[in-house]
Short mmCIF file of C-alpha atoms in Angstrom, two decimals:
data_model
loop_
_atom_site.label_atom_id
_atom_site.label_comp_id
_atom_site.label_asym_id
_atom_site.label_seq_id
_atom_site.Cartn_x
_atom_site.Cartn_y
_atom_site.Cartn_z
CA MET A 151 222.53 240.28 156.58
CA SER A 152 222.30 241.39 153.24
CA SER A 153 221.42 245.08 152.47
CA MET A 154 218.81 243.65 150.03
CA LYS A 155 217.01 241.98 153.10
CA GLU A 156 216.98 245.28 155.12
CA LEU A 157 215.54 246.63 152.04
CA VAL A 158 212.57 244.44 152.03
CA GLU A 159 212.42 244.73 156.17
CA PHE A 160 212.78 248.47 155.60
CA MET A 161 209.96 248.67 153.19
CA ALA A 162 207.62 246.20 154.84
CA LYS A 163 208.15 247.91 158.44
CA ALA A 164 207.32 251.41 157.15
CA VAL A 165 203.81 250.44 155.41
CA VAL A 166 202.46 247.99 158.05
CA ASN A 167 200.52 248.47 161.73
CA ASP A 168 202.57 245.73 163.37
CA PRO A 169 206.45 246.16 162.30
CA ASP A 170 207.41 243.73 164.83
CA SER A 171 205.48 240.96 163.24
CA VAL A 172 207.54 241.64 159.75
CA ILE A 173 209.96 238.92 159.18
CA VAL A 174 212.06 238.09 155.99
CA ARG A 175 213.75 234.93 154.98
CA GLU A 176 216.54 235.07 152.85
CA ILE A 177 216.59 231.72 150.96
CA GLU A 178 219.72 231.28 148.31
CA GLY A 179 218.37 229.61 145.22
CA SER A 180 220.75 228.06 142.52
CA SER A 181 219.91 231.00 140.03
CA ALA A 182 218.26 233.55 142.11
CA THR A 183 218.08 234.53 145.89
CA ILE A 184 214.57 234.29 147.13
CA PHE A 185 213.27 236.40 149.84
CA GLU A 186 210.15 235.51 151.86
CA LEU A 187 208.09 238.31 153.61
CA SER A 188 205.65 237.44 156.37
CA VAL A 189 203.45 239.87 158.05
CA THR A 190 200.33 239.28 160.32
CA PRO A 191 197.10 238.48 158.56
CA GLU A 192 195.93 241.72 158.92
CA ASP A 193 198.83 243.74 157.16
CA MET A 194 198.74 241.28 154.32
CA GLY A 195 196.71 243.68 152.36
CA ARG A 196 199.12 246.57 153.24
CA VAL A 197 202.02 244.57 151.95
CA ILE A 198 200.40 243.53 148.45
CA GLY A 199 197.99 246.70 147.86
CA LYS A 200 195.40 246.96 145.58
CA GLN A 201 196.05 245.00 142.59
CA GLY A 202 199.56 244.02 144.14
CA ARG A 203 200.26 247.59 143.60
CA VAL A 204 202.69 247.68 146.97
CA ALA A 205 204.14 244.35 146.42
CA ASN A 206 205.23 245.53 142.96
CA ALA A 207 206.60 248.51 143.81
CA MET A 208 208.80 246.45 146.30
CA ARG A 209 209.75 244.05 143.74
CA THR A 210 210.76 246.64 141.32
CA LEU A 211 213.09 248.43 144.10
CA LEU A 212 214.52 245.16 145.38
CA ARG A 213 215.25 244.51 141.66
CA VAL A 214 217.43 247.77 141.35
CA ALA A 215 219.31 246.41 144.50
CA ALA A 216 220.00 243.21 142.86
CA VAL A 217 221.11 244.62 139.38
CA LYS A 218 223.79 246.70 141.60
CA GLU A 219 224.94 243.25 143.25
CA GLY A 220 224.76 241.24 139.96
CA LYS A 221 221.97 238.84 141.69
CA ARG A 222 218.57 237.53 140.48
CA VAL A 223 215.87 237.90 143.13
CA THR A 224 212.07 237.02 143.85
CA LEU A 225 209.95 238.61 146.59
CA GLU A 226 207.05 236.31 147.79
CA ILE A 227 204.80 237.47 150.60
CA VAL A 228 203.71 234.25 152.51
CA MET B 4 200.17 250.12 107.69
CA LEU B 5 197.91 247.57 109.29
CA ASN B 6 196.22 245.08 107.50
CA GLN B 7 192.85 245.55 107.17
CA ASN B 8 192.01 242.06 106.78
CA GLU B 9 194.60 240.27 109.32
CA SER B 10 193.30 239.08 112.77
CA LEU B 11 194.64 241.07 115.71
CA ASP B 12 195.68 239.56 119.23
CA VAL B 13 195.15 242.02 122.13
CA SER B 14 195.75 241.04 125.94
CA ALA B 15 194.11 242.94 128.62
CA LYS B 16 192.87 242.33 132.31
CA THR B 17 189.60 240.98 131.20
CA VAL B 18 188.12 239.83 127.91
CA GLU B 19 185.79 242.44 127.84
CA GLU B 20 188.59 245.26 127.73
CA ALA B 21 190.94 243.23 125.29
CA ILE B 22 187.83 243.63 123.01
CA ASP B 23 187.23 247.24 123.90
CA GLN B 24 191.09 247.98 122.79
CA GLY B 25 190.99 245.81 119.90
CA LEU B 26 188.08 247.32 118.71
CA GLU B 27 189.76 250.96 119.24
CA GLN B 28 192.99 249.74 117.44
CA LEU B 29 191.57 248.63 114.49
CA ASN B 30 188.79 251.56 114.53
CA LEU B 31 185.58 248.93 113.89
CA THR B 32 182.60 248.42 115.91
CA ARG B 33 181.77 244.86 117.61
CA ASP B 34 179.70 243.59 114.41
CA GLN B 35 182.57 243.71 112.20
CA VAL B 36 184.73 241.48 113.69
CA GLU B 37 185.04 237.77 114.52
CA ILE B 38 186.26 237.58 117.93
CA GLU B 39 187.88 234.56 119.32
CA VAL B 40 188.58 234.22 122.84
CA ILE B 41 192.10 232.77 123.35
CA ASN B 42 192.64 233.21 126.93
CA GLU B 43 189.61 234.27 129.27
CA GLY B 44 192.42 235.17 131.91
CA LYS B 45 192.28 234.92 135.72
CA ARG B 46 191.82 237.43 138.11
CA GLY B 47 194.28 235.86 140.85
CA ILE B 48 194.36 236.40 144.67
CA PHE B 49 195.33 240.25 145.18
CA GLY B 50 196.59 240.51 141.86
CA ILE B 51 199.01 237.46 142.18
CA GLY B 52 198.71 234.97 139.87
CA SER B 53 196.70 236.74 137.67
CA GLU B 54 196.61 235.79 133.65
CA GLU B 55 196.02 238.58 130.97
CA ALA B 56 192.61 237.77 128.95
CA VAL B 57 193.86 237.18 125.16
CA VAL B 58 191.21 237.96 122.10
CA ARG B 59 191.63 237.49 118.44
CA LEU B 60 189.97 239.94 116.27
CA THR B 61 189.92 239.21 112.75
CA PRO B 62 187.84 242.16 110.85
CA LYS B 63 185.11 240.82 108.40
CA PRO B 64 185.99 240.53 104.65
CA GLN B 65 183.10 243.36 103.66
CA THR B 66 184.46 246.08 106.37
CA VAL B 67 187.17 247.40 104.92
CA VAL B 68 187.27 250.46 107.24
CA SER B 69 190.24 252.88 107.51
CA SER B 70 192.00 252.36 110.57
CA GLN B 71 193.50 255.97 109.90
CA SER B 72 193.26 257.38 113.23
CA HIS B 73 194.72 255.16 114.86
CA ASN B 74 197.79 254.51 112.51
CA ASP B 75 197.95 258.00 112.48
CA ILE B 76 198.78 258.17 116.22
CA GLN B 77 201.19 255.54 116.04
CA SER B 78 203.20 257.10 112.95
CA ALA B 79 203.09 260.66 114.44
CA GLU B 80 204.41 259.72 118.02
CA ALA B 81 206.96 257.45 115.79
CA ALA B 82 208.00 260.17 113.68
CA SER B 83 208.02 262.81 116.38
CA ASP B 84 210.09 260.54 118.42
CA VAL B 85 212.84 260.12 115.64
CA LEU B 86 212.08 256.39 115.54
CA PRO B 87 213.98 254.73 112.71
CA GLU B 88 210.86 252.19 111.98
CA VAL B 89 208.17 251.11 113.33
CA PRO B 90 206.51 248.12 111.88
CA ALA B 91 202.69 248.80 111.60
CA THR B 92 201.64 245.93 112.36
CA LEU B 93 203.05 245.92 115.60
CA GLU B 94 200.35 246.11 118.33
CA LYS B 95 200.42 249.11 120.71
CA GLU B 96 202.34 248.03 123.27
CA ASP B 97 205.09 246.69 121.09
CA VAL B 98 205.20 250.18 119.49
CA VAL B 99 205.50 252.00 122.56
CA GLU B 100 208.18 249.35 124.03
CA ALA B 101 209.89 250.09 120.91
CA VAL B 102 209.73 253.87 121.36
CA ASP B 103 210.90 253.39 125.14
CA ALA B 104 214.07 251.77 123.53
CA VAL B 105 214.87 254.31 121.55
CA ASP B 106 214.05 257.55 124.20
CA VAL B 107 213.29 256.95 127.55
CA GLU B 108 211.79 260.47 127.99
CA ALA B 109 209.16 259.48 125.40
CA GLU B 110 207.82 256.32 127.11
CA SER B 111 204.47 256.54 128.43
CA SER B 112 203.40 255.15 131.76
CA THR B 113 200.52 252.41 131.75
CA GLU B 114 200.71 251.57 135.10
CA ALA B 115 199.20 254.30 137.22
CA ILE B 116 201.19 253.71 140.22
CA ALA B 117 201.55 257.33 140.73
CA GLN B 118 197.92 257.35 142.21
CA PRO B 119 196.83 257.09 145.59
CA PRO B 120 195.27 253.45 146.38
CA ASP B 121 191.45 254.99 145.38
CA ALA B 122 192.13 257.79 143.37
CA GLU B 123 190.12 258.05 140.01
CA ALA B 124 190.37 261.88 139.97
CA GLU B 125 191.73 263.55 136.97
CA ILE B 126 193.08 266.50 138.90
CA PRO B 127 194.58 265.19 142.36
CA LEU B 128 195.15 267.89 144.23
CA ASP B 129 195.58 267.25 148.08
CA GLU B 130 195.34 269.95 150.63
CA GLU B 131 197.99 270.38 152.70
CA THR B 132 197.16 269.75 156.14
CA GLU B 133 200.14 268.92 157.78
CA PRO B 134 203.11 271.62 158.20
CA GLU B 135 205.00 271.20 155.34
CA GLN B 136 208.61 270.93 156.79
CA ASP B 137 207.65 267.89 158.57
CA VAL B 138 206.47 266.21 155.39
CA ALA B 139 209.46 267.44 153.56
CA ALA B 140 211.96 266.32 156.33
CA SER B 141 210.01 262.72 156.75
CA ALA B 142 209.88 261.99 153.08
CA LYS B 143 213.74 262.88 152.64
CA ALA B 144 214.74 260.41 155.22
CA TYR B 145 212.56 257.94 153.90
CA LEU B 146 213.68 258.38 150.42
CA GLU B 147 217.70 258.71 151.69
CA GLU B 148 216.99 255.17 153.71
CA LEU B 149 215.40 253.43 150.76
CA LEU B 150 218.12 254.77 148.09
CA ASP B 151 220.67 253.55 150.77
CA HIS B 152 219.29 250.24 150.77
CA MET B 153 218.83 249.90 147.20
CA GLY B 154 222.94 250.80 147.30
CA ILE B 155 222.53 253.99 145.24
CA GLU B 156 224.79 257.08 146.28
CA ALA B 157 222.46 260.19 145.57
CA GLU B 158 221.49 263.42 146.94
CA VAL B 159 218.15 264.31 147.83
CA THR B 160 216.90 267.63 147.80
CA PRO B 161 213.28 268.59 148.83
CA ARG B 162 212.05 271.98 147.23
CA ILE B 163 208.42 272.97 146.24
CA ALA B 164 208.15 273.16 142.78
CA PRO B 165 206.17 275.65 140.85
CA ASP B 166 207.40 274.49 137.60
CA LEU B 167 206.01 271.07 137.64
CA VAL B 168 202.49 272.53 137.72
CA ASP B 169 200.62 274.99 135.89
CA PRO B 170 200.31 278.66 137.25
CA GLY B 171 197.57 279.14 139.90
CA GLU B 172 198.03 275.77 140.87
CA GLU B 173 199.53 274.40 144.26
CA PRO B 174 202.96 273.45 143.69
CA PRO B 175 203.68 270.01 144.85
CA LEU B 176 206.46 269.14 147.14
CA VAL B 177 209.26 267.41 145.10
CA LEU B 178 212.11 265.39 146.06
CA ASP B 179 215.13 266.09 143.26
CA VAL B 180 217.31 263.20 143.34
CA THR B 181 220.87 263.78 141.76
CA GLY B 182 223.97 261.57 141.43
CA LYS B 183 225.93 259.79 139.09
CA ASP B 184 224.58 257.11 136.62
CA LEU B 185 220.85 257.56 138.05
CA GLY B 186 219.01 255.84 134.95
CA ILE B 187 218.39 252.88 136.59
CA LEU B 188 216.14 254.88 139.15
CA ILE B 189 214.08 256.06 136.21
CA GLY B 190 213.67 252.46 134.51
CA ARG B 191 211.73 251.44 131.43
CA ARG B 192 208.52 253.39 131.38
CA SER B 193 209.72 255.17 134.43
CA GLU B 194 208.43 252.05 136.16
CA THR B 195 211.04 252.36 138.90
CA LEU B 196 210.69 256.05 139.35
CA GLN B 197 206.99 255.56 139.97
CA ALA B 198 207.78 252.71 142.41
CA LEU B 199 209.98 254.66 144.20
CA GLN B 200 207.76 257.72 144.67
CA TYR B 201 204.78 255.70 145.21
CA MET B 202 206.84 253.75 148.10
CA VAL B 203 207.79 257.33 149.79
CA ARG B 204 204.17 258.51 149.48
CA LEU B 205 202.90 255.24 151.27
CA MET B 206 205.34 255.49 154.24
CA VAL B 207 205.04 259.28 154.81
CA SER B 208 201.16 258.95 154.36
CA LYS B 209 201.05 256.45 156.93
CA ASP B 210 203.46 258.84 159.39
CA MET B 211 201.02 261.96 158.59
CA GLN B 212 197.73 259.57 158.50
CA SER B 213 196.72 261.47 155.20
CA TRP B 214 197.59 261.23 151.83
CA GLN B 215 200.62 262.92 150.81
CA ARG B 216 201.04 264.05 146.94
CA ILE B 217 204.98 264.04 147.14
CA VAL B 218 206.80 264.10 143.89
CA VAL B 219 210.14 262.03 143.15
CA ASP B 220 212.22 263.44 140.45
CA VAL B 221 215.25 262.18 139.02
CA GLU B 222 217.72 264.47 137.21
CA SER B 223 214.64 266.66 136.06
CA TYR B 224 213.03 263.69 134.17
CA ARG B 225 209.58 264.93 135.41
CA ALA B 226 210.12 268.72 133.74
CA ARG B 227 211.57 266.91 130.36
CA ARG B 228 208.56 264.41 130.31
CA ARG B 229 205.92 267.04 130.85
CA ARG B 230 207.60 269.07 128.18
CA SER B 231 207.22 266.29 125.57
CA LEU B 232 203.68 265.18 126.92
CA SER B 233 202.59 268.74 126.10
CA GLN B 234 204.21 269.19 122.92
CA MET B 235 202.83 265.54 121.74
CA ALA B 236 199.17 266.88 123.16
CA LYS B 237 199.45 269.76 120.51
CA ARG B 238 200.30 267.97 117.83
CA MET B 239 197.27 265.73 118.45
CA ALA B 240 195.13 268.39 119.03
CA GLU B 241 196.23 269.45 115.14
CA ARG B 242 195.56 266.13 114.15
CA ALA B 243 192.11 265.93 115.37
CA VAL B 244 191.27 269.25 114.49
CA SER B 245 192.71 268.82 110.35
CA SER B 246 191.50 265.40 110.32
CA GLY B 247 187.81 266.30 112.14
CA GLU B 248 188.18 262.62 113.93
CA ARG B 249 188.74 262.30 117.58
CA VAL B 250 192.52 261.15 118.25
CA VAL B 251 192.91 258.47 121.51
CA MET B 252 195.84 258.62 122.96
CA GLU B 253 198.03 255.59 124.68
CA SER B 254 197.37 254.37 128.27
CA MET B 255 198.72 256.80 130.62
CA SER B 256 198.72 257.36 134.47
CA ALA B 257 196.51 259.70 135.97
CA TYR B 258 199.26 262.41 136.18
CA ASP B 259 200.43 262.07 132.65
CA ARG B 260 196.80 262.35 131.57
CA ARG B 261 196.19 265.51 133.64
CA ILE B 262 199.13 267.16 131.67
CA ILE B 263 197.68 266.35 128.24
CA HIS B 264 194.35 267.89 129.86
CA VAL B 265 195.69 270.88 131.48
CA ALA B 266 197.89 271.66 127.96
CA LEU B 267 194.80 271.21 125.79
CA ARG B 268 192.35 273.21 128.57
CA ASP B 269 192.10 276.55 126.65
CA HIS B 270 192.62 274.84 123.01
CA PRO B 271 190.02 276.75 120.96
CA ASP B 272 188.91 273.65 118.67
CA VAL B 273 189.38 270.62 121.02
CA PHE B 274 188.19 269.56 124.15
CA THR B 275 189.64 266.33 125.89
CA LYS B 276 188.14 263.35 127.79
CA SER B 277 189.64 260.35 129.53
CA ILE B 278 188.03 256.91 128.44
CA GLY B 279 188.81 253.16 129.56
CA ARG B 280 189.51 251.96 133.04
CA GLU B 281 192.01 251.88 135.54
CA SER B 282 195.27 251.30 133.82
CA ASN B 283 194.17 251.51 130.64
CA ARG B 284 192.48 254.82 130.79
CA LYS B 285 193.28 256.98 127.40
CA VAL B 286 193.02 260.65 126.75
CA THR B 287 190.65 261.43 124.04
CA ILE B 288 191.45 264.58 122.13
CA ILE B 289 187.89 265.43 120.49
CA PRO B 290 187.32 268.29 117.42
CA LYS B 291 184.82 271.07 119.02
#
């Protein structure tokens, strides 16, 4: 398990009410790695935030990890 | 300087906001320009898939009104940050970015990520309801784990920081991050630092069940930023007094706006006020 995936899981689990339902899928694309985050419908707002603020903060921090590993990443909430 | 008769494209969250911003940049009123909506923008769902509204403002020929005050802000900021040359036709956003490229300290955060989700208050001072030590220990642990997962090697030291607030205010809990090559943690317009701080606040606040005003700092960036903002506030106040006109500063986060308000609180000749909405809030310095 990559540390980037752990990072997404760690952030998501810390802000939701139901951490056990947090699932992160890592999909290797040709040019970028996609992380798909899924949570319970009730927790969607918590990982997205007002005006996407939480999702964007997670993306920003994920990008730092990606730069460290020399990769391109996207985070999608599904 | 900005050509008075050239049209200006402005983007913002909504058409109305874009028009207001544009008019402010041109220092014109609505009846002095032709307004063309280039993109109405989309709100998106939860901010995803949203598109910025774009409008084009063209000053009507007879209204060659001075856009002095705005250009003054730009040139003053540019000059003070030792920026070689900023083409004056650039939009505000571009100028800010150009400045960023030269000096990360001089940047202005347009995203108010540092605010708690519903904070509109200019002076966000939360009462510490939980024992401070618990908050400090929990915040340190969360930040260390975040940094570890991000692949950053750094030291986290919590402290109560009277140097980051003005005398008489309750000093916040600060997590100082120190280490090698940590510029990556500040990022352009301190975006990364704000994201880091926001996540730590969320995580700790959830555990404590009350909003925690924790500050994350990297290599004393906050203190340097405070100094440069206060200095800029004082220069802009002098400008407002000498010109007799109000000076509108760049849009800033609540935290940065507050630094400006406090810096000019006891100024004998000006008062300050924030205008605009959400991420577009700007401090206006008004001569008394």
